[in-house]
Coordinates of C-alpha atoms in Angstrom, one line a residue:
M1 CA -159.4 218.8 31.6
A2 CA -158.6 218.1 27.9
L3 CA -154.9 218.4 26.9
I4 CA -155.8 219.5 23.4
K5 CA -157.6 222.9 23.3
E6 CA -161.0 223.2 21.6
K7 CA -159.7 225.5 18.8
D8 CA -156.9 223.1 18.1
R9 CA -159.3 220.1 18.0
E10 CA -161.2 221.8 15.3
V11 CA -158.1 222.4 13.2
L12 CA -156.9 218.8 13.8
A13 CA -160.3 217.3 12.8
K14 CA -160.0 219.2 9.5
E15 CA -156.4 217.9 9.0
F16 CA -157.5 214.4 9.8
E17 CA -159.8 214.4 6.8
K18 CA -156.6 213.7 4.9
I19 CA -156.2 210.3 6.6
N20 CA -156.6 207.6 3.9
M21 CA -156.3 204.2 5.5
P22 CA -157.1 203.4 9.1
V23 CA -154.3 204.0 11.6
K24 CA -153.8 202.3 14.9
I25 CA -152.2 204.2 17.8
L26 CA -150.8 201.7 20.3
V27 CA -149.9 203.3 23.6
F28 CA -147.6 201.4 25.9
T29 CA -147.7 202.5 29.6
G30 CA -146.8 201.1 33.0
G31 CA -143.3 200.3 34.1
D32 CA -141.3 201.9 36.9
E33 CA -141.7 205.7 37.4
C34 CA -143.4 206.5 34.1
E35 CA -143.9 210.2 34.6
Y36 CA -145.9 210.9 31.4
C37 CA -147.8 207.7 30.8
K38 CA -151.2 209.1 31.7
E39 CA -150.8 212.2 29.6
T40 CA -149.5 210.2 26.6
L41 CA -152.5 208.0 26.7
E42 CA -154.8 211.0 27.1
I43 CA -153.3 212.6 24.0
A44 CA -153.9 209.5 21.9
T45 CA -157.5 209.2 23.3
E46 CA -158.3 212.8 22.4
L47 CA -156.9 212.4 18.9
K48 CA -159.0 209.2 18.4
A49 CA -162.1 211.3 19.0
L50 CA -161.3 213.5 16.0
S51 CA -161.4 210.8 13.3
Q52 CA -163.2 207.5 12.8
K53 CA -160.1 206.3 11.0
L54 CA -158.1 206.3 14.2
A55 CA -158.1 203.5 16.8
V56 CA -156.3 203.5 20.2
E57 CA -155.0 200.4 22.0
N58 CA -153.4 200.6 25.4
Y59 CA -151.0 198.0 26.7
D60 CA -149.2 197.8 30.0
I61 CA -145.6 196.9 29.3
Q62 CA -145.4 194.5 32.2
K63 CA -148.9 192.9 31.9
N64 CA -148.8 192.7 28.1
K65 CA -145.2 191.6 27.6
D66 CA -146.1 189.6 24.5
V67 CA -147.4 192.6 22.7
A68 CA -144.5 194.8 23.9
Q69 CA -142.1 192.2 22.6
K70 CA -143.9 191.9 19.3
Y71 CA -143.3 195.7 18.7
G72 CA -139.9 195.8 20.4
I73 CA -141.0 198.2 23.1
D74 CA -138.8 198.3 26.2
K75 CA -139.5 201.8 27.6
T76 CA -142.6 203.8 28.5
P77 CA -144.4 205.9 27.6
A78 CA -144.3 204.7 24.0
I79 CA -146.5 205.2 21.0
V80 CA -146.5 203.0 18.0
L81 CA -148.4 204.2 14.9
E82 CA -149.3 201.3 12.7
C83 CA -150.9 201.2 9.2
A84 CA -150.5 198.5 6.5
E85 CA -147.5 197.0 8.3
R86 CA -145.8 200.4 8.4
R87 CA -144.7 201.7 11.9
A88 CA -143.5 204.9 13.5
I89 CA -142.3 204.8 17.1
F90 CA -142.2 207.5 19.7
Y91 CA -140.6 207.1 23.1
G92 CA -141.7 209.8 25.5
I93 CA -144.7 212.1 25.4
P94 CA -145.1 213.8 22.0
A95 CA -145.2 217.3 23.4
G96 CA -144.1 220.7 22.1
Y97 CA -142.8 220.5 18.6
E98 CA -143.1 216.8 18.6
F99 CA -146.9 217.0 18.8
T100 CA -146.8 218.3 15.2
T101 CA -144.6 215.4 14.2
L102 CA -147.1 212.9 15.6
I103 CA -150.0 214.6 13.7
E104 CA -148.0 214.7 10.4
D105 CA -146.9 211.1 10.9
I106 CA -150.5 209.9 11.4
I107 CA -151.6 211.5 8.1
E108 CA -148.5 210.3 6.2
I109 CA -148.5 206.7 7.4
S110 CA -152.1 206.4 6.2
Q111 CA -151.1 207.2 2.6
D112 CA -149.9 204.8 -0.1
R113 CA -146.3 206.0 0.1
P114 CA -144.4 208.7 2.0
V115 CA -143.4 211.9 0.3
L116 CA -139.7 211.5 -0.7
Y117 CA -137.5 212.6 -3.5
D118 CA -137.0 209.9 -6.3
K119 CA -133.2 209.9 -5.5
T120 CA -133.9 209.1 -1.9
R121 CA -136.3 206.3 -2.8
E122 CA -133.6 204.8 -5.1
M123 CA -131.1 205.0 -2.3
L124 CA -133.5 203.3 0.2
T125 CA -134.0 200.3 -2.2
K126 CA -130.4 199.4 -1.4
V127 CA -131.3 198.8 2.3
D128 CA -131.4 195.0 2.5
K129 CA -130.3 194.7 6.1
D130 CA -132.1 195.7 9.4
V131 CA -131.5 199.3 10.3
H132 CA -132.3 200.9 13.6
I133 CA -132.5 204.7 13.7
M134 CA -132.8 206.6 17.0
V135 CA -133.5 210.3 16.9
F136 CA -133.0 212.0 20.2
V137 CA -135.1 215.1 20.7
T138 CA -136.5 217.6 23.2
P139 CA -140.0 219.2 23.1
T140 CA -138.5 222.7 22.7
C141 CA -136.2 221.9 19.8
P142 CA -137.5 223.4 16.5
Y143 CA -135.2 221.4 14.3
C144 CA -136.0 218.0 15.8
P145 CA -139.3 217.3 14.0
A146 CA -137.6 217.4 10.6
A147 CA -135.1 214.7 11.7
V148 CA -137.8 212.5 13.2
R149 CA -140.1 212.9 10.2
T150 CA -137.3 211.9 7.8
A151 CA -136.4 208.9 9.9
H152 CA -140.1 207.8 10.1
K153 CA -140.6 208.3 6.3
F154 CA -137.6 206.0 5.7
A155 CA -139.3 203.4 7.9
F156 CA -142.5 203.8 5.9
E157 CA -140.7 203.3 2.6
N158 CA -138.5 200.3 3.6
R159 CA -139.7 197.8 6.2
R160 CA -136.2 196.8 7.1
I161 CA -135.8 200.2 8.8
R162 CA -137.0 200.8 12.3
A163 CA -137.1 204.5 13.4
E164 CA -137.7 205.8 16.9
M165 CA -138.1 209.2 18.4
I166 CA -136.6 209.4 21.8
E167 CA -137.3 212.3 24.2
A168 CA -133.8 212.8 25.7
S169 CA -134.9 214.3 29.0
E170 CA -137.3 211.5 29.8
F171 CA -134.6 208.9 29.2
P172 CA -131.5 210.5 30.6
E173 CA -129.5 207.2 30.9
L174 CA -130.0 206.5 27.3
A175 CA -129.1 210.1 26.4
E176 CA -125.9 209.8 28.4
K177 CA -125.0 206.4 26.9
Y178 CA -125.1 208.0 23.4
A179 CA -123.5 211.2 24.5
V180 CA -126.5 213.4 23.6
F181 CA -125.3 217.0 24.2
S182 CA -127.4 218.7 21.6
V183 CA -130.5 217.7 19.6
P184 CA -131.5 216.4 17.2
K185 CA -128.9 213.6 17.5
V186 CA -129.3 210.6 15.2
V187 CA -127.8 207.2 15.9
I188 CA -127.9 204.5 13.3
N189 CA -127.2 200.9 14.2
N190 CA -125.2 202.0 17.2
D191 CA -122.5 202.9 14.7
V192 CA -123.1 206.0 12.6
E193 CA -124.2 209.1 14.4
F194 CA -124.6 212.8 13.6
E195 CA -126.2 215.9 15.0
G196 CA -128.7 218.2 13.2
A197 CA -131.6 217.7 10.8
Y198 CA -129.9 216.5 7.6
P199 CA -131.6 216.8 4.2
E200 CA -133.2 213.5 3.3
E201 CA -130.6 212.5 0.7
Q202 CA -127.8 213.2 3.1
F203 CA -129.6 211.3 5.8
A204 CA -130.1 208.3 3.5
E205 CA -126.3 208.4 2.8
Q206 CA -125.7 207.9 6.5
V207 CA -128.2 205.0 6.6
L208 CA -126.3 203.3 3.7
L209 CA -123.0 204.0 5.4
A210 CA -124.3 202.2 8.5
I211 CA -124.8 199.0 6.6
G212 CA -121.7 199.2 4.5
K213 CA -123.3 200.1 1.2
N214 CA -121.8 202.3 -1.4
I215 CA -123.7 205.5 -2.2

């Protein structure tokens, strides 16, 4: 039984006409007790059928350690969207509100540049060190997609930035480690953290703060 309903597939196929450059969807599965690996791969496979510009690659995190290491993947299920050396990372099944995030990311990563304010772009040019952004979410959180989308846009704009969506309930030990009591919660370089979906300029300020840059 398909996970994406027929009427939704028709809408998505129309949306995917906006895809510009080809996008790879890398799905990492396997590992111990991966509850949603099968469903995550199924979602990617069903999406691939809706556009000739989408390709899906499936890797077992244990059998394909070299590929997992290349992309820095250490948990499953994981999805990496890749296009023109830009990447967006999802840890956990992109369900609920985060399914929309996945769709919007697929379209945006295929464009020449992400949609950002000029002021934000200017701020992101100051990022000259590696930045790691983790955005903790849950599928039922209506505010989480905005935080994830902003983080991923930053990664599309500046390759020094790595942005990950992490589904908190699927990775409870990680959520506990970072004291995730409400979502979205954003952690930058294990140093700066905040809760809520900040506007992009305010989010960018936190990124610069994490690398010791003046705003």
